[in-house]
């Protein structure tokens, strides 16, 4: 897991540059003590919001037991008019630990920094890629049982 997070952390340090303190070498250290991480597309059973550095670090440990990253793609940085806000696009490549299924995910992350730390990290990704990697390939008709409220 440490290697997975280090690869991600290195990519993120490069993308955020001077917005992050140099002494913050890992992702958890980049987060403010009261930092928030949000996952707007989180599937059922996964958290949609984490509050605090300790909760984020614990979540990353759990994810490391589910998905093994082989490598991270180079981030494309989209600066904003707010110097404390940046949007990055990147890819992560790996596999589900239990299933061996591929995990090839594209991310868009909206990151707010204050005082050299990340205070808010909103992470957008495809939940179907996560489900396939951790639960295995599902037949297409497995989604036929999903009820949709049209009203």
PDB file of C-alpha atoms in Angstrom:
ATOM      1  CA  UNK A   1       0.000   0.000   0.000  1.00  0.00           C
ATOM      2  CA  UNK A   2       2.781   2.435   0.846  1.00  0.00           C
ATOM      3  CA  UNK A   3       4.180   2.208  -2.675  1.00  0.00           C
ATOM      4  CA  UNK A   4       0.701   2.803  -4.154  1.00  0.00           C
ATOM      5  CA  UNK A   5       0.176   5.923  -2.078  1.00  0.00           C
ATOM      6  CA  UNK A   6       3.728   7.133  -2.724  1.00  0.00           C
ATOM      7  CA  UNK A   7       3.188   6.996  -6.490  1.00  0.00           C
ATOM      8  CA  UNK A   8      -0.056   8.942  -6.082  1.00  0.00           C
ATOM      9  CA  UNK A   9       1.560  11.367  -3.619  1.00  0.00           C
ATOM     10  CA  UNK A  10       4.466  12.071  -5.967  1.00  0.00           C
ATOM     11  CA  UNK A  11       2.088  12.784  -8.851  1.00  0.00           C
ATOM     12  CA  UNK A  12       0.010  15.060  -6.623  1.00  0.00           C
ATOM     13  CA  UNK A  13       3.064  16.942  -5.288  1.00  0.00           C
ATOM     14  CA  UNK A  14       4.165  17.597  -8.848  1.00  0.00           C
ATOM     15  CA  UNK A  15       0.677  18.793  -9.821  1.00  0.00           C
ATOM     16  CA  UNK A  16       0.196  21.081  -6.808  1.00  0.00           C
ATOM     17  CA  UNK A  17       3.743  22.434  -6.735  1.00  0.00           C
ATOM     18  CA  UNK A  18       4.234  25.377  -4.386  1.00  0.00           C
ATOM     19  CA  UNK A  19       0.690  25.042  -3.014  1.00  0.00           C
ATOM     20  CA  UNK A  20       1.952  22.190  -0.766  1.00  0.00           C
ATOM     21  CA  UNK A  21       4.591  22.433   1.972  1.00  0.00           C
ATOM     22  CA  UNK A  22       7.816  20.650   1.057  1.00  0.00           C
ATOM     23  CA  UNK A  23       7.758  18.657   4.316  1.00  0.00           C
ATOM     24  CA  UNK A  24       4.485  16.967   3.294  1.00  0.00           C
ATOM     25  CA  UNK A  25       5.832  13.881   1.542  1.00  0.00           C
ATOM     26  CA  UNK A  26       2.790  11.589   1.696  1.00  0.00           C
ATOM     27  CA  UNK A  27      -0.859  12.197   0.901  1.00  0.00           C
ATOM     28  CA  UNK A  28      -1.986  12.145   4.547  1.00  0.00           C
ATOM     29  CA  UNK A  29       0.686  14.729   5.393  1.00  0.00           C
ATOM     30  CA  UNK A  30      -0.588  16.930   2.569  1.00  0.00           C
ATOM     31  CA  UNK A  31      -4.021  17.081   4.186  1.00  0.00           C
ATOM     32  CA  UNK A  32      -4.884  19.695   6.795  1.00  0.00           C
ATOM     33  CA  UNK A  33      -5.756  18.203  10.197  1.00  0.00           C
ATOM     34  CA  UNK A  34      -9.392  19.095   9.537  1.00  0.00           C
ATOM     35  CA  UNK A  35      -9.235  18.444   5.782  1.00  0.00           C
ATOM     36  CA  UNK A  36     -12.225  17.014   3.953  1.00  0.00           C
ATOM     37  CA  UNK A  37     -12.251  14.488   1.127  1.00  0.00           C
ATOM     38  CA  UNK A  38     -15.426  14.045  -0.922  1.00  0.00           C
ATOM     39  CA  UNK A  39     -16.380  11.364  -3.451  1.00  0.00           C
ATOM     40  CA  UNK A  40     -19.518  12.578  -5.272  1.00  0.00           C
ATOM     41  CA  UNK A  41     -19.882   9.328  -7.268  1.00  0.00           C
ATOM     42  CA  UNK A  42     -19.097   6.849  -4.485  1.00  0.00           C
ATOM     43  CA  UNK A  43     -21.057   3.604  -4.882  1.00  0.00           C
ATOM     44  CA  UNK A  44     -23.162   2.197  -2.040  1.00  0.00           C
ATOM     45  CA  UNK A  45     -20.995   0.885   0.760  1.00  0.00           C
ATOM     46  CA  UNK A  46     -18.196   3.384   0.173  1.00  0.00           C
ATOM     47  CA  UNK A  47     -17.980   6.730   1.966  1.00  0.00           C
ATOM     48  CA  UNK A  48     -19.047   9.878   0.161  1.00  0.00           C
ATOM     49  CA  UNK A  49     -17.283  12.193   2.635  1.00  0.00           C
ATOM     50  CA  UNK A  50     -14.358  11.851   5.008  1.00  0.00           C
ATOM     51  CA  UNK A  51     -13.528  14.462   7.620  1.00  0.00           C
ATOM     52  CA  UNK A  52     -10.088  14.821   9.176  1.00  0.00           C
ATOM     53  CA  UNK A  53      -6.613  13.563   8.350  1.00  0.00           C
ATOM     54  CA  UNK A  54      -6.978  10.396  10.480  1.00  0.00           C
ATOM     55  CA  UNK A  55     -10.203   9.327   8.737  1.00  0.00           C
ATOM     56  CA  UNK A  56      -8.643   9.949   5.317  1.00  0.00           C
ATOM     57  CA  UNK A  57      -5.507   7.946   6.193  1.00  0.00           C
ATOM     58  CA  UNK A  58      -7.643   5.026   7.453  1.00  0.00           C
ATOM     59  CA  UNK A  59      -9.696   5.103   4.239  1.00  0.00           C
ATOM     60  CA  UNK A  60      -6.555   4.993   2.102  1.00  0.00           C
ATOM     61  CA  UNK A  61      -5.386   1.906   4.013  1.00  0.00           C
ATOM     62  CA  UNK A  62      -8.720   0.164   3.307  1.00  0.00           C
ATOM     63  CA  UNK A  63      -8.547   1.078  -0.391  1.00  0.00           C
ATOM     64  CA  UNK A  64      -4.994  -0.284  -0.547  1.00  0.00           C
ATOM     65  CA  UNK A  65      -6.377  -3.674   0.464  1.00  0.00           C
ATOM     66  CA  UNK A  66      -8.885  -3.518  -2.396  1.00  0.00           C
ATOM     67  CA  UNK A  67      -7.021  -1.919  -5.318  1.00  0.00           C
ATOM     68  CA  UNK A  68      -3.324  -2.253  -6.165  1.00  0.00           C
ATOM     69  CA  UNK A  69      -2.031   0.597  -8.306  1.00  0.00           C
ATOM     70  CA  UNK A  70       0.679  -0.193 -10.815  1.00  0.00           C
ATOM     71  CA  UNK A  71       1.208   3.390 -11.872  1.00  0.00           C
ATOM     72  CA  UNK A  72      -0.293   6.848 -12.048  1.00  0.00           C
ATOM     73  CA  UNK A  73      -0.581   8.885 -15.231  1.00  0.00           C
ATOM     74  CA  UNK A  74       0.788  12.390 -15.548  1.00  0.00           C
ATOM     75  CA  UNK A  75      -1.578  15.004 -14.196  1.00  0.00           C
ATOM     76  CA  UNK A  76      -3.004  17.740 -16.367  1.00  0.00           C
ATOM     77  CA  UNK A  77      -3.349  20.826 -14.194  1.00  0.00           C
ATOM     78  CA  UNK A  78      -6.135  23.350 -14.776  1.00  0.00           C
ATOM     79  CA  UNK A  79      -5.436  26.397 -12.610  1.00  0.00           C
ATOM     80  CA  UNK A  80      -8.284  28.647 -11.617  1.00  0.00           C
ATOM     81  CA  UNK A  81      -8.565  32.344 -10.922  1.00  0.00           C
ATOM     82  CA  UNK A  82      -8.498  31.393  -7.221  1.00  0.00           C
ATOM     83  CA  UNK A  83      -4.828  30.709  -6.331  1.00  0.00           C
ATOM     84  CA  UNK A  84      -5.938  28.227  -3.635  1.00  0.00           C
ATOM     85  CA  UNK A  85      -8.028  26.106  -6.012  1.00  0.00           C
ATOM     86  CA  UNK A  86      -6.791  23.755  -8.721  1.00  0.00           C
ATOM     87  CA  UNK A  87      -8.427  21.125 -10.907  1.00  0.00           C
ATOM     88  CA  UNK A  88      -6.359  18.161 -12.043  1.00  0.00           C
ATOM     89  CA  UNK A  89      -7.068  15.308 -14.436  1.00  0.00           C
ATOM     90  CA  UNK A  90      -5.096  12.086 -14.204  1.00  0.00           C
ATOM     91  CA  UNK A  91      -5.314   8.330 -14.624  1.00  0.00           C
ATOM     92  CA  UNK A  92      -4.602   5.444 -12.279  1.00  0.00           C
ATOM     93  CA  UNK A  93      -3.769   1.945 -13.500  1.00  0.00           C
ATOM     94  CA  UNK A  94      -3.820  -1.232 -11.466  1.00  0.00           C
ATOM     95  CA  UNK A  95      -6.001  -4.188 -10.516  1.00  0.00           C
ATOM     96  CA  UNK A  96      -8.448  -5.399  -7.908  1.00  0.00           C
ATOM     97  CA  UNK A  97      -6.500  -7.190  -5.159  1.00  0.00           C
ATOM     98  CA  UNK A  98      -9.035 -10.012  -4.657  1.00  0.00           C
ATOM     99  CA  UNK A  99     -10.249 -10.311  -8.258  1.00  0.00           C
ATOM    100  CA  UNK A 100      -7.255  -9.464 -10.438  1.00  0.00           C
ATOM    101  CA  UNK A 101      -9.667  -7.409 -12.571  1.00  0.00           C
ATOM    102  CA  UNK A 102      -8.146  -4.328 -14.220  1.00  0.00           C
ATOM    103  CA  UNK A 103      -8.506  -0.964 -12.576  1.00  0.00           C
ATOM    104  CA  UNK A 104      -7.980   1.692 -15.222  1.00  0.00           C
ATOM    105  CA  UNK A 105      -9.562   4.828 -13.863  1.00  0.00           C
ATOM    106  CA  UNK A 106      -9.732   8.451 -14.988  1.00  0.00           C
ATOM    107  CA  UNK A 107     -10.043  11.077 -12.280  1.00  0.00           C
ATOM    108  CA  UNK A 108     -10.919  14.727 -12.072  1.00  0.00           C
ATOM    109  CA  UNK A 109     -10.005  16.210  -8.712  1.00  0.00           C
ATOM    110  CA  UNK A 110     -10.915  19.652  -7.417  1.00  0.00           C
ATOM    111  CA  UNK A 111      -8.448  20.601  -4.703  1.00  0.00           C
ATOM    112  CA  UNK A 112      -8.419  23.561  -2.314  1.00  0.00           C
ATOM    113  CA  UNK A 113      -5.255  24.376  -0.394  1.00  0.00           C
ATOM    114  CA  UNK A 114      -4.640  26.776   2.473  1.00  0.00           C
ATOM    115  CA  UNK A 115      -1.332  27.313   4.254  1.00  0.00           C
ATOM    116  CA  UNK A 116       0.498  24.581   2.361  1.00  0.00           C
ATOM    117  CA  UNK A 117      -2.072  21.853   3.115  1.00  0.00           C
ATOM    118  CA  UNK A 118      -5.100  20.434   1.319  1.00  0.00           C
ATOM    119  CA  UNK A 119      -8.286  21.546   3.047  1.00  0.00           C
ATOM    120  CA  UNK A 120     -10.747  20.077   0.547  1.00  0.00           C
ATOM    121  CA  UNK A 121     -10.257  17.325  -2.014  1.00  0.00           C
ATOM    122  CA  UNK A 122     -13.258  16.499  -4.207  1.00  0.00           C
ATOM    123  CA  UNK A 123     -12.555  13.372  -6.260  1.00  0.00           C
ATOM    124  CA  UNK A 124     -14.642  12.479  -9.342  1.00  0.00           C
ATOM    125  CA  UNK A 125     -14.259   8.984 -10.829  1.00  0.00           C
ATOM    126  CA  UNK A 126     -16.311   6.223 -12.436  1.00  0.00           C
ATOM    127  CA  UNK A 127     -17.849   3.963  -9.771  1.00  0.00           C
ATOM    128  CA  UNK A 128     -18.389   1.152 -12.303  1.00  0.00           C
ATOM    129  CA  UNK A 129     -14.614   0.828 -12.726  1.00  0.00           C
ATOM    130  CA  UNK A 130     -14.256   0.444  -8.953  1.00  0.00           C
ATOM    131  CA  UNK A 131     -17.062  -2.122  -8.705  1.00  0.00           C
ATOM    132  CA  UNK A 132     -15.656  -4.213 -11.539  1.00  0.00           C
ATOM    133  CA  UNK A 133     -12.169  -4.191 -10.006  1.00  0.00           C
ATOM    134  CA  UNK A 134     -13.267  -5.138  -6.491  1.00  0.00           C
ATOM    135  CA  UNK A 135     -16.220  -7.424  -7.231  1.00  0.00           C
ATOM    136  CA  UNK A 136     -15.298  -8.895 -10.600  1.00  0.00           C
ATOM    137  CA  UNK A 137     -16.973  -8.627 -13.984  1.00  0.00           C
ATOM    138  CA  UNK A 138     -20.744  -8.624 -13.797  1.00  0.00           C
ATOM    139  CA  UNK A 139     -22.991  -9.674 -16.640  1.00  0.00           C
ATOM    140  CA  UNK A 140     -24.778  -6.764 -18.312  1.00  0.00           C
ATOM    141  CA  UNK A 141     -28.180  -8.021 -17.136  1.00  0.00           C
ATOM    142  CA  UNK A 142     -27.037  -7.678 -13.505  1.00  0.00           C
ATOM    143  CA  UNK A 143     -28.096  -4.051 -13.796  1.00  0.00           C
ATOM    144  CA  UNK A 144     -31.614  -5.004 -14.905  1.00  0.00           C
ATOM    145  CA  UNK A 145     -32.673  -5.329 -11.264  1.00  0.00           C
ATOM    146  CA  UNK A 146     -31.820  -1.721 -10.473  1.00  0.00           C
ATOM    147  CA  UNK A 147     -34.980   0.267  -9.871  1.00  0.00           C
ATOM    148  CA  UNK A 148     -35.113   3.750 -11.329  1.00  0.00           C
ATOM    149  CA  UNK A 149     -37.447   6.408  -9.974  1.00  0.00           C
ATOM    150  CA  UNK A 150     -38.850   8.231 -12.995  1.00  0.00           C
ATOM    151  CA  UNK A 151     -41.064  10.509 -11.042  1.00  0.00           C
TER     152      UNK A 151
END
